[in-house]
Short mmCIF file of C-alpha atoms in Angstrom, two decimals:
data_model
loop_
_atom_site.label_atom_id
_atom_site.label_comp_id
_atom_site.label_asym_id
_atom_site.label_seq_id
_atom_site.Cartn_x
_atom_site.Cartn_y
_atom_site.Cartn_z
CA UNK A 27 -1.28 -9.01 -7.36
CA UNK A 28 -2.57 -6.19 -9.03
CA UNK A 29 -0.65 -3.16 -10.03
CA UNK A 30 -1.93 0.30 -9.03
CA UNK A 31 -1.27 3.18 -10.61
CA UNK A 32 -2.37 6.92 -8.78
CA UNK A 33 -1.96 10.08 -10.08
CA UNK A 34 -0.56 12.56 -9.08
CA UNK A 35 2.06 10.94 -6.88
CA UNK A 36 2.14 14.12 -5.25
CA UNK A 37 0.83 17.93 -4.72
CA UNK A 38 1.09 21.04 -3.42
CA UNK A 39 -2.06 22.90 -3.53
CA UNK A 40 -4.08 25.92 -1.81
CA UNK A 41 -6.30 26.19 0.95
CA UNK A 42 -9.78 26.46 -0.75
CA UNK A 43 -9.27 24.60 -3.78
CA UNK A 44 -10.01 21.06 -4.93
CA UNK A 45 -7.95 18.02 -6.04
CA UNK A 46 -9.45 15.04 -7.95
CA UNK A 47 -6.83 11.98 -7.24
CA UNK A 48 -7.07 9.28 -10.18
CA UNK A 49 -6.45 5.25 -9.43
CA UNK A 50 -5.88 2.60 -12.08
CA UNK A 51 -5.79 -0.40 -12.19
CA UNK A 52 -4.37 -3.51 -14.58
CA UNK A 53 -7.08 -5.44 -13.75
CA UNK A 54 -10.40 -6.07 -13.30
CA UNK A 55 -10.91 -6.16 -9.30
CA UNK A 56 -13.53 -6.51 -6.85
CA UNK A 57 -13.09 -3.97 -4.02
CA UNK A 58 -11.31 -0.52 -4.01
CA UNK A 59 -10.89 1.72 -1.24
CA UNK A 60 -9.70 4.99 -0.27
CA UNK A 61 -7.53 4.99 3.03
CA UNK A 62 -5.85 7.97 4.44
CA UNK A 63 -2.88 8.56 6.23
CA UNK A 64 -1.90 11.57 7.86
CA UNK A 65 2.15 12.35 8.29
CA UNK A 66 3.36 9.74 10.34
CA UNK A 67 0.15 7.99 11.12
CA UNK A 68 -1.85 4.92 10.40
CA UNK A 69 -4.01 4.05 7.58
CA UNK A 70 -7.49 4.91 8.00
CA UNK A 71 -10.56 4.21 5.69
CA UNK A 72 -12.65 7.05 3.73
CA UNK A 73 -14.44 5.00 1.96
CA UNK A 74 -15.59 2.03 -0.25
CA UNK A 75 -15.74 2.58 -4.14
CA UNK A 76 -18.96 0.88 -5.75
CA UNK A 77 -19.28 0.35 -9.25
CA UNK A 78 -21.74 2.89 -10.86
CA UNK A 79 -23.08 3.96 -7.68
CA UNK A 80 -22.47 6.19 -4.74
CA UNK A 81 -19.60 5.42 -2.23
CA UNK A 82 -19.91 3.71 1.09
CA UNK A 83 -18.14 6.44 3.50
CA UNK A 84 -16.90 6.04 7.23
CA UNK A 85 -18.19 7.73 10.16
CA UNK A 86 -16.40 10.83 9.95
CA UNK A 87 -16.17 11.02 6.19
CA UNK A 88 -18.84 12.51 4.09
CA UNK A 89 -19.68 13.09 0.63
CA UNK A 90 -19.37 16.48 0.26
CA UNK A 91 -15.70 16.82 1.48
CA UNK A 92 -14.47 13.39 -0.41
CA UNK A 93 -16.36 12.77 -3.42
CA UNK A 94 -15.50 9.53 -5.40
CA UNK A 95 -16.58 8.23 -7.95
CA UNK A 96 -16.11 4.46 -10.03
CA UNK A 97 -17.14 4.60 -13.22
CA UNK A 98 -15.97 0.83 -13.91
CA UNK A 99 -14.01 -2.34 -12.77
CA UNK A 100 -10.58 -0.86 -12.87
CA UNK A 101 -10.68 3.16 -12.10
CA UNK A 102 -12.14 5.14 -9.67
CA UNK A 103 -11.37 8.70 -8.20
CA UNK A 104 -11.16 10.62 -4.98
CA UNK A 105 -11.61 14.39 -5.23
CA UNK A 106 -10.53 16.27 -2.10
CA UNK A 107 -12.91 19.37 -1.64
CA UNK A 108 -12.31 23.17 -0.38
CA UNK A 109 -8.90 21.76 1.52
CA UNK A 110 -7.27 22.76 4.47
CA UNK A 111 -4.08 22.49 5.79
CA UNK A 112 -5.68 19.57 8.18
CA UNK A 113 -6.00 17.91 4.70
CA UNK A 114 -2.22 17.36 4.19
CA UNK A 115 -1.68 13.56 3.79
CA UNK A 116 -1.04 10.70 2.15
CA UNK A 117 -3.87 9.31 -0.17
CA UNK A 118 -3.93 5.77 -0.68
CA UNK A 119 -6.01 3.38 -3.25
CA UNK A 120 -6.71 -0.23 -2.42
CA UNK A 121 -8.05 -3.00 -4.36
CA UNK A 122 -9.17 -6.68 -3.80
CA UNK A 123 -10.46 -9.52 -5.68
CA UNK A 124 -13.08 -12.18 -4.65
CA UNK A 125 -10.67 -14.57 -5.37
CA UNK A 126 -7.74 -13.04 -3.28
CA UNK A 127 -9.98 -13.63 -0.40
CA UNK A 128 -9.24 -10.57 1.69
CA UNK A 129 -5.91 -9.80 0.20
CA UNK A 130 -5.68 -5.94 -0.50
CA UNK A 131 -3.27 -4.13 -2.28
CA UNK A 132 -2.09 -0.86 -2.09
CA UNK A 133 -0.97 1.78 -4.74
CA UNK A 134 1.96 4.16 -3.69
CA UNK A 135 -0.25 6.52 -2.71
CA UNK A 136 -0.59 10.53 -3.48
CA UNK A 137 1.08 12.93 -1.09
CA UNK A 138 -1.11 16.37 -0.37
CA UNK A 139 0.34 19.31 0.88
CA UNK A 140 -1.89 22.07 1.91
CA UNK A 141 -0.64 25.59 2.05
CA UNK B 19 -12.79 3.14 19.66
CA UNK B 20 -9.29 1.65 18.37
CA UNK B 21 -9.98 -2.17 17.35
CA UNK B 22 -6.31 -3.11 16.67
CA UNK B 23 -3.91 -2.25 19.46
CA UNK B 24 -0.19 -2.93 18.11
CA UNK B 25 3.03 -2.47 19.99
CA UNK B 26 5.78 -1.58 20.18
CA UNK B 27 5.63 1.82 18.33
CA UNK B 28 9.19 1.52 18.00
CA UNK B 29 11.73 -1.40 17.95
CA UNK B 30 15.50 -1.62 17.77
CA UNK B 31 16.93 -4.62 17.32
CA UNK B 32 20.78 -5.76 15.96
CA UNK B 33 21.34 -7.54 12.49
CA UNK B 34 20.60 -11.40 12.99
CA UNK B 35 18.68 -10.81 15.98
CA UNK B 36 14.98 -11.31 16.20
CA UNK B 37 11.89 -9.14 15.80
CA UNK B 38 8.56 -9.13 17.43
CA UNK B 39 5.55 -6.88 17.24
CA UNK B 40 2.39 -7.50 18.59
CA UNK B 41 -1.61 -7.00 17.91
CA UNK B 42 -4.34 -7.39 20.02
CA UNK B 43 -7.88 -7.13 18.61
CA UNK B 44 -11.61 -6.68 20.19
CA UNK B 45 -13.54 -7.34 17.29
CA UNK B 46 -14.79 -10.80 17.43
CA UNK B 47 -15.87 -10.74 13.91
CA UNK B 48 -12.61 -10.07 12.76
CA UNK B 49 -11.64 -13.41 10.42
CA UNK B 50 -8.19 -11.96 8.40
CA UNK B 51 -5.07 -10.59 9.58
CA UNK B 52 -2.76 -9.58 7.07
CA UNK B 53 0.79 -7.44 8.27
CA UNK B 54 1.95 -4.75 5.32
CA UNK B 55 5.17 -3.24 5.42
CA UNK B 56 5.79 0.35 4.53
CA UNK B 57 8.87 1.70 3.56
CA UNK B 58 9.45 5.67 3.48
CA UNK B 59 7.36 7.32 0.57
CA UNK B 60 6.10 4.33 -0.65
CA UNK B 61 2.59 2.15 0.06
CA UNK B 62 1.86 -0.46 2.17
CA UNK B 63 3.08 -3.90 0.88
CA UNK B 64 1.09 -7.30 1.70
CA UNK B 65 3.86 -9.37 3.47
CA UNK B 66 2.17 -12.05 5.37
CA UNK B 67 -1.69 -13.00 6.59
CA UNK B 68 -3.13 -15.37 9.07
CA UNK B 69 -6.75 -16.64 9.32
CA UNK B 70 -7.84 -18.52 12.67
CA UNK B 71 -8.15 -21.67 11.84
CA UNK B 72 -4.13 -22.15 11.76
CA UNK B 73 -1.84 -20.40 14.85
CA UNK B 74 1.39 -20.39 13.10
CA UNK B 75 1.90 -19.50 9.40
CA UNK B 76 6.06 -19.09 8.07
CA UNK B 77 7.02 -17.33 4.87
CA UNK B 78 11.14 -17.08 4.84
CA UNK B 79 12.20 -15.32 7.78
CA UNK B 80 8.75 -14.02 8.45
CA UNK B 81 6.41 -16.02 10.91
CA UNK B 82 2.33 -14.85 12.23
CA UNK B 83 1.42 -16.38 15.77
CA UNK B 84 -1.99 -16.55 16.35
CA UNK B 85 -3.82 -16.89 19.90
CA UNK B 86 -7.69 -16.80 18.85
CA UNK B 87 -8.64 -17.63 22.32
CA UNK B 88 -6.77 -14.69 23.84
CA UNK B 89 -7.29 -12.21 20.41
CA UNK B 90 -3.95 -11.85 20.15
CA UNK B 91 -1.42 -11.96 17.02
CA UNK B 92 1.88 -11.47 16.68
CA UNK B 93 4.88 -11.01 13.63
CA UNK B 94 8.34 -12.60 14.15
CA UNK B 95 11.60 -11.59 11.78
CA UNK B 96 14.13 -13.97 12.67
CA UNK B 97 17.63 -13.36 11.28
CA UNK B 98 16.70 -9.07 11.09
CA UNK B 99 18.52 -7.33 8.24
CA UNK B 100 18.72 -3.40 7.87
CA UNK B 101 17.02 -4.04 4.45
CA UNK B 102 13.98 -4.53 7.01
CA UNK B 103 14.15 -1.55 8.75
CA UNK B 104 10.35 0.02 7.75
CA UNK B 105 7.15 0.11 9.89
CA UNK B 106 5.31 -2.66 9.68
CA UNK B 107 1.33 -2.85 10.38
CA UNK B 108 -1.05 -4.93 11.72
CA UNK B 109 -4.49 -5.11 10.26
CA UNK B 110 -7.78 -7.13 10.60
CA UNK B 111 -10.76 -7.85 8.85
CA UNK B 112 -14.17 -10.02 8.81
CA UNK B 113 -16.88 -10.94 6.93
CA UNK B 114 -16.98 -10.34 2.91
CA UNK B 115 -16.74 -6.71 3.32
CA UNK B 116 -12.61 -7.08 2.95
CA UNK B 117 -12.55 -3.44 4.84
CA UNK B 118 -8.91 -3.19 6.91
CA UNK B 119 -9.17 -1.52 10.27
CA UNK B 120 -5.29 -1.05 10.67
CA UNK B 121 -3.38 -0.72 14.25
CA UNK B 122 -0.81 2.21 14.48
CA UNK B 123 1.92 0.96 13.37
CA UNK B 124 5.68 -0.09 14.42
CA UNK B 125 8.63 1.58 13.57
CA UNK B 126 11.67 -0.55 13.27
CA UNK B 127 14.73 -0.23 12.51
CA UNK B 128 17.64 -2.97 12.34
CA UNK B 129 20.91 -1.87 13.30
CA UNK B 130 23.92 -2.95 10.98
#
């Protein structure tokens, strides 16, 4: 398995500002994602990653509010934009390979705290 | 529209006993279903994962059932330790898109 490495592993930040959460990983891989998981909640999917082009978001997820980018194989970034309180939760990175076959990993996720 | 249904949302069971959590899915399309384990503060871990063409699959103490017909999976921990006490999700997926649409999770805890 890969490992996954996000930054920061947590934050405390202000209503109205922005945070850019970084992923790496050891690896070359296929897929990355960008799940989200509210405070005692289940994972739910922003959005796919793409290599060099613009991310594949989820109905209820849009560009403006959760810009990403993926500049290569192994690194990509989720920016949270003009938060709110309602934005306090647990960002998670996932990768797969073509040859896992499905199998995604998880980092250990960056906790957000919006005051 | 929730695609995985999983329950229960909480489980107690005693050390050496056995636990069960279930998932139910809608998706027809859905070809994958992996179960990650979360422990407090920390990400989801891979523990076990199940395509349809095989209804049982064992790892160690950990075993997926799998009822294609009915849609229906299910994870057993035989001999539960408190080391397992976590919450444990279901998840699906299908097609080469490898996206995971997760069901709500199960909280359990394994008394001592």
């Amino acid at each position: 398995s890969a490992v996954i490495s996000q930054k920061p592993s947590r934050d405390i930040c202000q209503r109205g500002t922005s945070l850019t959460i970084q992923c790496q990983v050891d690896s070359q891989v296929t897929m990355m994602f960008w799940y989200r998981q509210q405070p005692g909640q289940s994972l739910t999917l922003i959005a796919t990653a793409n290599q060099g082009s613009e991310a594949t978001y989820e109905s209820g997820f849009v560009i403006d509010k959760f810009p990403i980018s993926r500049p290569n194989l192994t690194f990509s970034t989720l920016t949270v934009s003009n938060m709110s309180p309602e934005d306090s939760s647990i960002y998670l990175c996932s990768v797969g390979t073509v040859a896992n076959t499905g199998e995604l990993f998880f980092g250990e996720g960056s906790r957000l705290t919006v005051l | 529209q929730q695609q995985v249904k999983q329950s229960p949302q909480s489980l107690i069971v005693q050390k050496g006993g056995i636990s069960i959590i279930n998932c139910a899915y809608e998706n027809t399309a859905f070809d994958y279903f992996p179960w990650y384990q979360q422990f407090p503060g920390k990400g989801p871990a891979l523990l076990i994962a199940i395509r349809p063409d095989v209804s049982e699959k064992k790892e160690g103490r950990f075993t997926i059932s799998f009822n294609k017909s009915a849609k229906q999976f299910s994870l057993h921990i035989m001999d539960s330790q408190p080391g397992d006490s976590a919450t444990y999700f279901c998840a699906a997926s299908g097609g080469s898109n490898y996206k995971l649409t997760f069901g709500k999770g199960t909280l359990l805890t394994v008394n001592p």
